[in-house]
Coordinates of C-alpha atoms in Angstrom, one line a residue:
X39 CA -21.7 14.4 31.8
X40 CA -18.9 17.0 32.2
X41 CA -17.4 18.9 29.2
X42 CA -14.2 17.0 29.8
X43 CA -16.0 13.6 29.6
X44 CA -17.9 14.8 26.6
X45 CA -14.8 15.8 24.7
X46 CA -13.1 12.5 25.6
X47 CA -16.0 10.5 24.3
X48 CA -16.2 12.7 21.2
X49 CA -12.5 12.0 20.5
X50 CA -13.1 8.3 21.0
X51 CA -15.9 8.5 18.4
X52 CA -13.7 10.3 15.9
X53 CA -10.9 7.8 16.3
X54 CA -13.4 4.9 16.0
X55 CA -14.8 6.3 12.8
X56 CA -12.2 4.4 10.8
X57 CA -13.6 1.1 12.0
X58 CA -16.4 1.6 9.5
X59 CA -15.0 -1.6 7.9
X60 CA -16.1 -3.6 10.9
X61 CA -19.4 -1.8 11.1
X62 CA -20.2 -2.8 7.5
X63 CA -19.2 -6.4 8.2
X64 CA -21.1 -6.5 11.4
X65 CA -24.3 -5.2 9.8
X66 CA -24.0 -7.7 7.0
X67 CA -23.7 -10.6 9.5
X68 CA -26.8 -9.4 11.4
X69 CA -28.8 -9.3 8.2
X70 CA -27.6 -12.6 6.6
X71 CA -26.4 -15.0 9.3
X72 CA -29.1 -17.6 9.9
X73 CA -27.2 -19.1 12.7
X74 CA -27.2 -15.9 14.7
X75 CA -29.5 -17.2 17.5
X76 CA -27.6 -20.5 17.7
X77 CA -24.5 -18.5 18.5
X78 CA -26.2 -16.8 21.4
X79 CA -27.1 -20.2 23.0
X80 CA -23.6 -21.4 22.6
X81 CA -22.3 -18.2 24.3
X82 CA -24.6 -18.9 27.3
X83 CA -22.1 -21.2 28.9
X84 CA -19.4 -18.5 28.6
X85 CA -21.7 -15.9 30.2
X86 CA -22.4 -18.2 33.2
X87 CA -18.6 -18.8 33.6
X88 CA -18.0 -15.1 33.5
X89 CA -20.6 -14.4 36.1
X90 CA -19.2 -17.1 38.4
X91 CA -15.7 -15.7 38.0
X92 CA -16.9 -12.2 38.7
X93 CA -18.7 -13.3 41.9
X94 CA -15.6 -15.1 43.1
X95 CA -13.3 -12.1 42.7
X96 CA -15.6 -9.5 44.4
X97 CA -14.3 -7.5 47.3
X98 CA -16.4 -7.5 50.5
X99 CA -18.2 -4.3 49.4
X100 CA -18.0 -3.3 45.8
X101 CA -21.0 -1.0 45.8
X102 CA -18.6 1.9 46.2
X103 CA -15.7 1.8 43.7
X104 CA -12.6 3.8 44.4
X105 CA -10.4 5.5 41.7
X106 CA -7.7 3.0 42.4
X107 CA -10.0 0.0 42.0
X108 CA -11.3 1.5 38.8
X109 CA -7.8 2.0 37.4
X110 CA -6.8 -1.6 38.4
X111 CA -9.9 -3.0 36.8
X112 CA -9.2 -1.0 33.6
X113 CA -5.6 -2.2 33.4
X114 CA -6.8 -5.8 33.8
X115 CA -9.3 -5.4 30.9
X116 CA -6.7 -3.8 28.7
X117 CA -4.4 -6.7 29.3
X118 CA -6.9 -9.1 28.0
X119 CA -6.6 -10.3 24.5
X120 CA -9.3 -8.9 22.1
X121 CA -10.8 -11.4 19.7
X122 CA -9.2 -11.3 16.3
X123 CA -11.8 -12.3 13.7
X124 CA -15.1 -10.5 13.0
X125 CA -17.0 -13.7 14.0
X126 CA -15.2 -13.9 17.3
X127 CA -15.7 -10.2 18.0
X128 CA -19.4 -10.5 17.3
X129 CA -19.7 -13.5 19.6
X130 CA -17.6 -11.8 22.3
X131 CA -19.8 -8.6 22.1
X132 CA -23.0 -10.5 22.5
X133 CA -21.6 -12.6 25.4
X134 CA -20.3 -9.5 27.3
X135 CA -23.6 -7.6 26.9
X136 CA -25.5 -10.6 28.1
X137 CA -23.1 -11.0 31.0
X138 CA -23.4 -7.3 31.9
X139 CA -27.2 -7.5 31.8
X140 CA -27.3 -10.5 34.2
X141 CA -24.7 -9.0 36.5
X142 CA -26.6 -5.7 36.7
X143 CA -29.6 -7.7 38.1
X144 CA -27.5 -9.1 41.0
X145 CA -27.5 -5.9 43.0
X146 CA -25.1 -3.0 43.8
X147 CA -22.2 -5.3 44.8
X148 CA -22.0 -6.4 41.1
X149 CA -22.0 -2.9 39.7
X150 CA -18.2 -2.9 38.8
X151 CA -18.3 -6.4 37.2
X152 CA -21.4 -5.4 35.2
X153 CA -19.7 -2.2 34.1
X154 CA -16.6 -4.1 33.0
X155 CA -18.7 -6.5 31.0
X156 CA -20.4 -3.6 29.2
X157 CA -17.0 -1.9 28.7
X158 CA -15.5 -5.1 27.2
X159 CA -18.4 -5.1 24.7
X160 CA -17.7 -1.4 24.0
X161 CA -14.1 -2.2 23.1
X162 CA -15.1 -4.3 20.1
X163 CA -18.2 -2.4 19.0
X164 CA -17.8 -0.6 15.6
X165 CA -19.6 2.6 16.8
X166 CA -18.8 3.4 20.4
X167 CA -20.7 6.6 20.6
X168 CA -23.8 4.9 19.3
X169 CA -23.5 2.1 21.8
X170 CA -23.0 4.7 24.6
X171 CA -26.3 6.3 23.7
X172 CA -27.9 2.8 23.9
X173 CA -26.2 2.2 27.3
X174 CA -27.5 5.5 28.6
X175 CA -31.0 4.5 27.9
X176 CA -30.9 0.9 29.0
X177 CA -28.1 0.4 31.6
X178 CA -28.8 1.3 35.3
X179 CA -27.4 4.7 36.0
X180 CA -24.7 3.7 38.6
X181 CA -23.3 1.1 36.2
X182 CA -23.5 3.5 33.2
X183 CA -21.5 6.1 35.2
X184 CA -18.8 3.5 35.8
X185 CA -18.7 2.7 32.1
X186 CA -18.3 6.4 31.4
X187 CA -15.4 6.6 33.9
X188 CA -13.7 3.6 32.4
X189 CA -14.1 5.1 28.9
X190 CA -12.8 8.5 30.3
X191 CA -9.7 6.8 31.8
X192 CA -8.9 4.7 28.7
X193 CA -9.3 7.4 26.1
X194 CA -7.5 9.9 28.3
X195 CA -4.6 7.5 28.5
X196 CA -4.7 7.2 24.7
X197 CA -4.9 10.9 24.1
X198 CA -2.3 11.9 26.6
X199 CA -0.1 9.0 25.7
X200 CA -0.1 9.7 21.9
X201 CA 2.9 11.9 22.0
X202 CA 4.8 9.4 24.1
X203 CA 4.5 7.0 21.2
X204 CA 4.6 9.4 18.3
X205 CA 6.9 10.3 16.6
X206 CA 9.0 7.2 17.1
X207 CA 12.1 7.9 19.1
X208 CA 14.3 6.6 16.4
X209 CA 13.6 9.7 14.3
X210 CA 15.4 11.9 16.9
X211 CA 12.5 14.4 17.2
X212 CA 9.5 14.9 19.5
X213 CA 6.3 17.0 19.6
X214 CA 6.0 19.8 22.2
X215 CA 3.5 22.5 22.8
X216 CA 5.0 26.0 22.3
X217 CA 3.5 29.4 22.4
X218 CA 3.4 31.4 19.2
X219 CA 2.0 34.8 20.1
X220 CA -1.3 34.2 21.8
X221 CA -1.7 30.7 20.3
X222 CA -0.4 27.4 21.6
X223 CA 0.8 25.2 18.8
X224 CA 2.4 21.8 18.5
X225 CA 6.1 22.1 17.4
X226 CA 8.6 19.5 16.2
X227 CA 11.7 19.6 18.5
X228 CA 15.1 17.9 18.2
X229 CA 16.1 15.3 20.7
X230 CA 19.7 15.1 19.5
X231 CA 22.4 17.4 18.2
X232 CA 22.9 17.6 14.4
X233 CA 25.4 19.2 12.1
X234 CA 24.6 21.4 9.2
X235 CA 23.8 19.3 6.1
X236 CA 23.0 16.2 8.2
X237 CA 19.8 14.3 7.4
X238 CA 17.6 14.5 10.5
X239 CA 15.1 11.9 9.4
X240 CA 13.4 10.4 6.3
X241 CA 9.7 10.0 5.9
X242 CA 7.2 8.5 3.4
X243 CA 3.9 10.1 2.9
X244 CA 0.4 8.9 3.9
X245 CA -0.9 10.0 0.5
X246 CA 0.5 11.8 -2.5
X247 CA -0.7 13.1 -5.9
X248 CA 1.0 14.3 -9.0
X249 CA 0.3 17.7 -10.5
X250 CA -2.6 17.2 -12.9
X251 CA -0.5 18.0 -16.1
X252 CA 2.2 15.5 -15.2
X253 CA -0.5 12.9 -14.4
X254 CA -2.0 13.4 -17.8
X255 CA 1.4 13.3 -19.5
X256 CA 2.3 10.0 -17.9
X257 CA 5.8 11.1 -17.2
X258 CA 5.8 10.2 -13.5
X259 CA 4.8 7.3 -11.3
X260 CA 1.3 8.0 -9.9
X261 CA 2.3 6.3 -6.6
X262 CA 5.8 7.3 -5.6
X263 CA 6.0 10.3 -8.0
X264 CA 9.3 9.1 -9.6
X265 CA 10.1 10.3 -13.1
X266 CA 9.8 7.4 -15.6
X267 CA 10.5 6.7 -19.2
X268 CA 7.3 6.0 -21.1
X269 CA 8.8 2.9 -22.6
X270 CA 9.6 1.6 -19.1
X271 CA 6.4 2.5 -17.4
X272 CA 3.5 0.3 -16.3
X273 CA 0.1 1.5 -17.4
X274 CA -2.9 0.5 -15.3
X275 CA -5.4 -1.0 -17.8
X276 CA -8.2 -1.6 -15.3
X277 CA -8.9 2.1 -14.6
X278 CA -10.2 3.9 -17.7
X279 CA -11.8 6.6 -15.6
X280 CA -8.4 7.9 -14.3
X281 CA -5.5 6.5 -16.3
X282 CA -2.4 5.9 -14.2
X283 CA 1.3 5.2 -14.8
X284 CA 3.6 3.3 -12.4
X285 CA 7.3 2.9 -12.3
X286 CA 7.1 -0.7 -11.0
X287 CA 4.8 -3.6 -10.2
X288 CA 5.4 -2.9 -6.5
X289 CA 4.1 0.7 -6.9
X290 CA 1.1 -0.5 -8.9
X291 CA 0.3 -3.1 -6.3
X292 CA 0.7 -0.7 -3.4
X293 CA -1.6 1.9 -5.1
X294 CA -4.3 -0.6 -5.9
X295 CA -4.2 -1.9 -2.3
X296 CA -4.2 1.5 -0.7
X297 CA -6.8 3.4 -2.7
X298 CA -6.9 2.8 -6.4
X299 CA -9.1 -0.4 -6.5
X300 CA -11.7 1.3 -4.4
X301 CA -11.8 4.6 -6.3
X302 CA -11.0 3.9 -9.9
X303 CA -11.3 0.2 -10.9
X304 CA -14.2 -2.3 -11.2
X305 CA -12.2 -4.9 -9.4
X306 CA -13.4 -6.2 -6.0
X307 CA -13.0 -3.1 -3.8
X308 CA -12.3 -5.0 -0.6
X309 CA -10.4 -8.1 0.4
X310 CA -11.9 -11.5 -0.3
X311 CA -12.5 -12.2 3.4
X312 CA -15.0 -9.3 3.6
X313 CA -18.5 -10.4 2.5
X314 CA -20.1 -8.4 -0.3
X315 CA -23.6 -8.6 -1.8
X316 CA -23.6 -10.1 -5.3
X317 CA -22.2 -7.8 -7.9
X318 CA -24.7 -7.4 -10.8
X319 CA -24.1 -5.8 -14.2
X320 CA -26.3 -3.0 -13.1
X321 CA -24.1 -2.3 -10.0
X322 CA -20.9 -2.4 -12.1
X323 CA -22.4 0.2 -14.5
X324 CA -23.3 2.4 -11.5
X325 CA -19.8 2.1 -10.2
X326 CA -18.3 2.8 -13.7
X327 CA -20.5 5.9 -14.0
X328 CA -19.7 7.2 -10.5
X329 CA -15.9 6.8 -11.1
X330 CA -16.1 8.5 -14.5
X331 CA -18.0 11.5 -13.1
X332 CA -15.5 11.9 -10.2
X333 CA -12.5 11.6 -12.5
X334 CA -14.1 14.3 -14.8
X335 CA -14.5 16.5 -11.8
X336 CA -10.8 16.1 -10.9
X337 CA -9.8 17.0 -14.4
X338 CA -12.1 20.0 -14.8
X339 CA -13.6 21.8 -11.7
X340 CA -10.8 20.7 -9.4
X341 CA -8.0 21.2 -12.0
X342 CA -4.9 22.6 -10.3
X343 CA -6.1 21.4 -6.9
X344 CA -4.6 18.2 -5.4
X345 CA -6.6 18.4 -2.2
X346 CA -9.8 16.6 -3.5
X347 CA -7.8 13.7 -4.8
X348 CA -5.6 13.5 -1.7
X349 CA -8.8 13.4 0.5
X350 CA -10.3 10.6 -1.7
X351 CA -7.1 8.6 -1.5
X352 CA -6.9 9.2 2.3
X353 CA -10.4 8.0 2.9
X354 CA -9.9 4.9 0.7
X355 CA -6.6 4.2 2.4
X356 CA -8.3 4.5 5.8
X357 CA -10.9 1.9 4.8
X358 CA -8.4 -0.5 3.5
X359 CA -6.0 -0.2 6.5
X360 CA -8.8 -1.0 8.9
X361 CA -10.2 -3.8 6.7
X362 CA -6.7 -5.4 6.7
X363 CA -6.5 -5.1 10.4
X364 CA -9.9 -6.7 10.7
X365 CA -9.0 -9.8 8.7
X366 CA -5.3 -10.1 9.8
X367 CA -5.3 -9.2 13.4
X368 CA -3.1 -12.1 14.4
X369 CA -0.7 -11.8 11.5
X370 CA 1.6 -9.1 10.2
X371 CA 0.2 -6.0 8.4
X372 CA -1.1 -7.0 5.0
X373 CA 0.4 -4.6 2.5
X374 CA 2.0 -4.9 -0.9
X375 CA 4.9 -2.8 0.1
X376 CA 7.4 -3.1 2.9
X377 CA 6.8 -1.3 6.2
X378 CA 9.9 0.8 5.4
X379 CA 8.1 2.3 2.5
X380 CA 5.0 3.3 4.5
X381 CA 4.0 6.4 6.4
X382 CA 5.5 7.0 9.9
X383 CA 3.2 5.4 12.5
X384 CA 3.3 5.6 16.3
X385 CA 5.8 3.4 18.1
X386 CA 3.1 1.1 19.6
X387 CA -0.2 2.0 21.1
X388 CA -2.3 0.7 18.2
X389 CA -3.2 4.1 16.9
X390 CA -5.2 4.6 13.7
X391 CA -4.8 6.9 10.7
X392 CA -7.6 8.9 12.3
X393 CA -5.6 9.4 15.5
X394 CA -2.7 10.9 13.4
X395 CA -4.9 13.1 11.2
X396 CA -7.3 14.5 13.8
X397 CA -4.4 16.2 15.6
X398 CA -3.2 18.2 12.6
X399 CA -4.1 21.8 12.1
X400 CA -6.2 23.0 9.2
X401 CA -7.7 26.1 7.5
X402 CA -11.1 26.6 6.0
X403 CA -11.1 26.3 2.2
X404 CA -13.6 27.0 -0.5
X405 CA -13.8 24.3 -3.2
X406 CA -16.9 23.1 -5.2
X407 CA -19.1 21.0 -2.9
X408 CA -19.9 18.9 -6.0
X409 CA -16.7 17.0 -5.2
X410 CA -18.1 15.6 -2.0
X411 CA -21.3 14.3 -3.7
X412 CA -19.3 12.6 -6.5
X413 CA -16.9 11.0 -4.0
X414 CA -19.8 9.6 -1.9
X415 CA -21.3 8.1 -5.0
X416 CA -18.0 6.4 -5.8
X417 CA -17.8 5.0 -2.2
X418 CA -21.4 3.9 -2.2
X419 CA -21.2 2.3 -5.6
X420 CA -18.3 0.2 -4.3
X421 CA -20.1 -0.8 -1.0
X422 CA -23.1 0.8 0.5
X423 CA -22.3 2.5 3.9
X424 CA -18.8 3.6 3.1
X425 CA -20.1 7.2 2.7
X426 CA -20.0 7.4 6.5
X427 CA -16.4 8.5 6.2
X428 CA -17.3 11.5 3.9
X429 CA -19.9 13.6 5.7
X430 CA -20.0 17.4 4.9
X431 CA -18.1 18.4 8.0
X432 CA -15.5 15.7 7.7
X433 CA -14.9 16.3 4.0
X434 CA -14.4 20.0 4.6
X435 CA -12.1 19.4 7.5
X436 CA -10.0 16.9 5.5
X437 CA -9.7 19.4 2.6
X438 CA -8.5 22.0 5.0
X439 CA -5.9 19.6 6.5
X440 CA -4.6 18.6 3.1
X441 CA -4.4 22.2 2.0
X442 CA -2.6 23.3 5.2
X443 CA -0.2 20.4 5.6
X444 CA 0.7 19.3 2.0
X445 CA 4.3 19.5 0.9
X446 CA 5.4 20.2 -2.7
X447 CA 7.6 17.4 -4.0
X448 CA 10.4 18.7 -6.3
X449 CA 13.6 17.3 -7.9
X450 CA 16.9 18.9 -8.8
X451 CA 15.9 22.5 -8.2
X452 CA 12.3 22.0 -9.4
X453 CA 10.5 22.3 -12.7
X454 CA 10.0 25.4 -14.8
X455 CA 7.2 24.3 -17.1
X456 CA 4.2 24.2 -14.8
X457 CA 1.1 25.6 -16.6
X458 CA -0.2 28.9 -15.5
X459 CA -3.5 28.9 -13.7
X460 CA -6.6 31.1 -14.2
X461 CA -7.4 31.0 -10.5
X462 CA -7.3 34.3 -8.5
X463 CA -4.1 34.6 -6.4
X464 CA -6.0 33.9 -3.2
X465 CA -7.5 30.7 -4.7
X466 CA -4.3 29.2 -5.9
X467 CA -3.4 26.0 -4.0
X468 CA -0.1 26.3 -2.3
X469 CA 2.1 23.7 -0.7
X470 CA 5.0 23.9 1.7
X471 CA 7.7 24.3 -0.9
X472 CA 10.9 26.4 -0.3
X473 CA 11.3 26.7 -4.1
X474 CA 7.7 27.9 -4.6
X475 CA 4.7 25.8 -5.5
X476 CA 5.2 26.6 -9.2
X477 CA 8.3 24.4 -9.2
X478 CA 6.8 21.2 -7.7
X479 CA 5.8 18.0 -9.5
X480 CA 3.2 16.9 -6.9
X481 CA 1.9 17.1 -3.4
X482 CA 2.3 14.8 -0.4
X483 CA 1.1 14.7 3.2
X484 CA 3.2 13.3 6.0
X485 CA 2.5 12.4 9.7
X486 CA 5.6 13.8 11.3
X487 CA 6.6 16.6 8.9
X488 CA 3.1 18.2 9.2
X489 CA 4.3 19.4 12.6
X490 CA 7.1 21.5 11.1
X491 CA 6.4 25.2 11.5
X492 CA 7.3 27.9 9.0
X493 CA 10.2 30.3 9.4
X494 CA 11.8 32.7 6.9
X495 CA 15.1 31.7 8.4
X496 CA 14.4 27.9 8.6
X497 CA 16.5 25.5 10.7
X498 CA 15.9 22.7 8.2
X499 CA 14.9 22.1 4.6
X500 CA 12.9 19.3 2.9
X501 CA 14.7 17.4 0.2
X502 CA 13.7 14.6 -2.2
X503 CA 17.1 13.1 -2.9
X504 CA 15.7 9.6 -3.4
X505 CA 13.8 10.9 -6.5
X506 CA 10.5 9.9 -4.9
X507 CA 8.0 11.4 -2.5
X508 CA 10.1 10.3 0.4
X509 CA 11.1 13.5 2.2
X510 CA 14.6 13.9 3.7
X511 CA 14.7 16.6 6.4
X512 CA 18.1 18.3 6.3
X513 CA 19.6 20.7 8.9
X514 CA 20.5 24.1 7.4
X515 CA 22.9 24.8 10.3
X516 CA 24.3 23.2 13.4
X517 CA 21.4 22.4 15.8
X518 CA 21.2 21.4 19.5
X519 CA 18.8 19.0 21.2
X520 CA 15.7 21.0 22.3
X521 CA 15.7 23.4 19.3
X522 CA 12.5 23.7 17.3
X523 CA 12.7 22.5 13.7
X524 CA 11.3 24.9 11.1
X525 CA 11.1 24.9 7.3
X526 CA 10.2 27.5 4.7
X527 CA 6.7 27.1 3.4
X528 CA 7.4 29.5 0.6
X529 CA 10.4 30.8 -1.4
X530 CA 12.1 33.1 1.2
X531 CA 15.2 34.0 -0.9
X532 CA 15.6 37.6 -1.9
X533 CA 15.7 37.5 -5.7
X534 CA 18.0 39.6 -7.9
X535 CA 16.6 43.1 -8.2
X536 CA 14.1 42.5 -5.3
X537 CA 14.3 44.9 -2.3
X538 CA 14.1 43.8 1.3
X539 CA 10.7 45.3 1.6
X540 CA 9.4 43.6 -1.6
X541 CA 10.8 40.3 -0.6
X542 CA 9.2 40.6 2.9
X543 CA 5.9 41.6 1.4
X544 CA 5.9 38.8 -1.2
X545 CA 6.6 35.9 1.2
X546 CA 4.2 37.3 3.8
X547 CA 1.4 37.7 1.2
X548 CA 1.9 34.0 0.1
X549 CA 1.8 32.8 3.7
X550 CA -1.4 34.8 4.4
X551 CA -3.1 33.4 1.3
X552 CA -2.0 29.8 1.7
X553 CA -1.9 29.3 5.4
X554 CA -3.9 32.2 6.8
X555 CA -1.2 33.6 9.2
X556 CA 1.2 36.6 9.4
X557 CA 4.7 35.3 9.9
X558 CA 6.0 36.0 13.4
X559 CA 9.6 34.7 12.8
X560 CA 12.7 36.6 13.9
X561 CA 13.6 37.7 10.3
X562 CA 10.2 39.2 9.7
X563 CA 10.3 41.0 13.1
X564 CA 13.8 42.2 12.5
X565 CA 13.1 43.5 9.0
X566 CA 9.8 45.0 10.2
X567 CA 11.6 47.1 12.8
X568 CA 14.3 48.2 10.3
X569 CA 11.6 49.2 7.8
X570 CA 9.5 50.9 10.4
X571 CA 6.5 48.6 9.8
X572 CA 3.9 48.7 12.5
X573 CA 3.3 45.4 14.3
X574 CA -0.4 45.9 14.2
X575 CA -0.4 44.7 10.6
X576 CA -0.3 41.2 12.1
X577 CA -3.4 39.4 10.9
X578 CA -3.1 36.7 13.5
X579 CA -3.5 33.0 12.7
X580 CA -6.7 31.6 11.2
X581 CA -5.5 27.9 11.3
X582 CA -7.2 25.7 13.9
X583 CA -7.6 22.3 15.3
X584 CA -10.8 20.2 15.5
X585 CA -13.2 21.4 18.2
X586 CA -13.2 18.1 20.1
X587 CA -9.4 18.3 20.4
X588 CA -9.5 22.0 21.3
X589 CA -11.9 21.3 24.1
X590 CA -9.9 18.4 25.5
X591 CA -6.7 20.4 25.4
X592 CA -8.4 23.4 27.1
X593 CA -9.7 21.1 29.8
X594 CA -6.3 19.5 30.3
X595 CA -4.7 22.9 30.6
X596 CA -7.2 23.9 33.3
X597 CA -6.3 21.0 35.5

């Protein structure tokens, strides 16, 4: 298998990881459904029909398949409706595998129909990489190679087509690859002219978290981060491990649906349609204990760091989004808030949260590994098998992505009462905040705004005029279509009594500590020349993308 194919299949596996919901359900049915064999017999008629149809549509010689025939066959399969319910998917999977096995015995002329049957099964299987390994051992080599080529074509379309669907065109921005020094990076570019002070777009976060002192004080909504009067707030009584305050029933319901039920309550962690083993008092106690230990970790070892809670909420949200898709494929998205109050998704293409997040840059961070162990205990106590979303490597990568991409939410010029930290300067968690992290009230991560690069002379600024974690991106000057949008990750203003050299040193030091790069912006270059600072002080850029994506993009660039 070529490195190109390997990287494509790896990306497919990463994107499919969020279908752990279906994997859990599928495994449950295999262990508990006494009618499993009966279903196979019922599917026999469908298999025979499929084989008869395949024979009728065969070209005179299908032992050699051209690229055009393969593309046409793939488009035909992609146009077919995928079964909606778990039961239908399971039956469909078994029928297609049986069909593929029987077609593969018919001889070389049936290689393509057999490969298409195996590929159809692959489309609904919860762990594509695992199934590919099984295929490699059991499917005749010519047919397996066709399945690989079909997978390559399909995932290549999805990977290459992602930025055609995201961001949505209605936002007036697009993502392009631009050169920054020796590094190629994704940049957010305008597709329309805007005037200074104009709102370019508005965006809700994927996940958000209050600063720990404000969470403890109960002065802000734990979901939308709005300031609330204690007398008007809604306290969550079902989560003693991590007490939470909400500004409305809508925010409380949204938080419970997205992550809170799974992480910090003893309520049913998954929708009623998803089968669970009986919940015993012993299991409830295990879950209560796991949640309490994780909450204690967040309040002590991780105090002052939002990334561990953001990661936990992201994983829980990923599980619930995919569970909801699983049980409501034929209806609208099951959420407790309107689509207008949700994160910015792709404009079609059925992309997953994993598709958005795997493309974001990250930095290596050092946080106590104990957090991972405690989180996996919370997930497993809710439902065994959910820890598949929190492996060592994945957890470390998610922490790095939260750290690199989080924005600081601030209102009315920011706060001035944030407690001082005992962390070393290089260990302080920083967010993209033009007022400085010390003035934020919480952290939030966004799908589109994560692509905004830093500049000490930014073309735009984040604002939170709605009084919530919804970010408004506002132009700082007149801008033309095609210009790159940038924001200030740190406070770039020259303070009273601060010299040019001190201001430059301060902001570059903060960027190096928080995002691991030396700023290459025009202001830094201009001031460096005026001050006679040697360009070899540049430390480069230690941020990176996931290896699978890096390999794929490298292979694409070589074509």
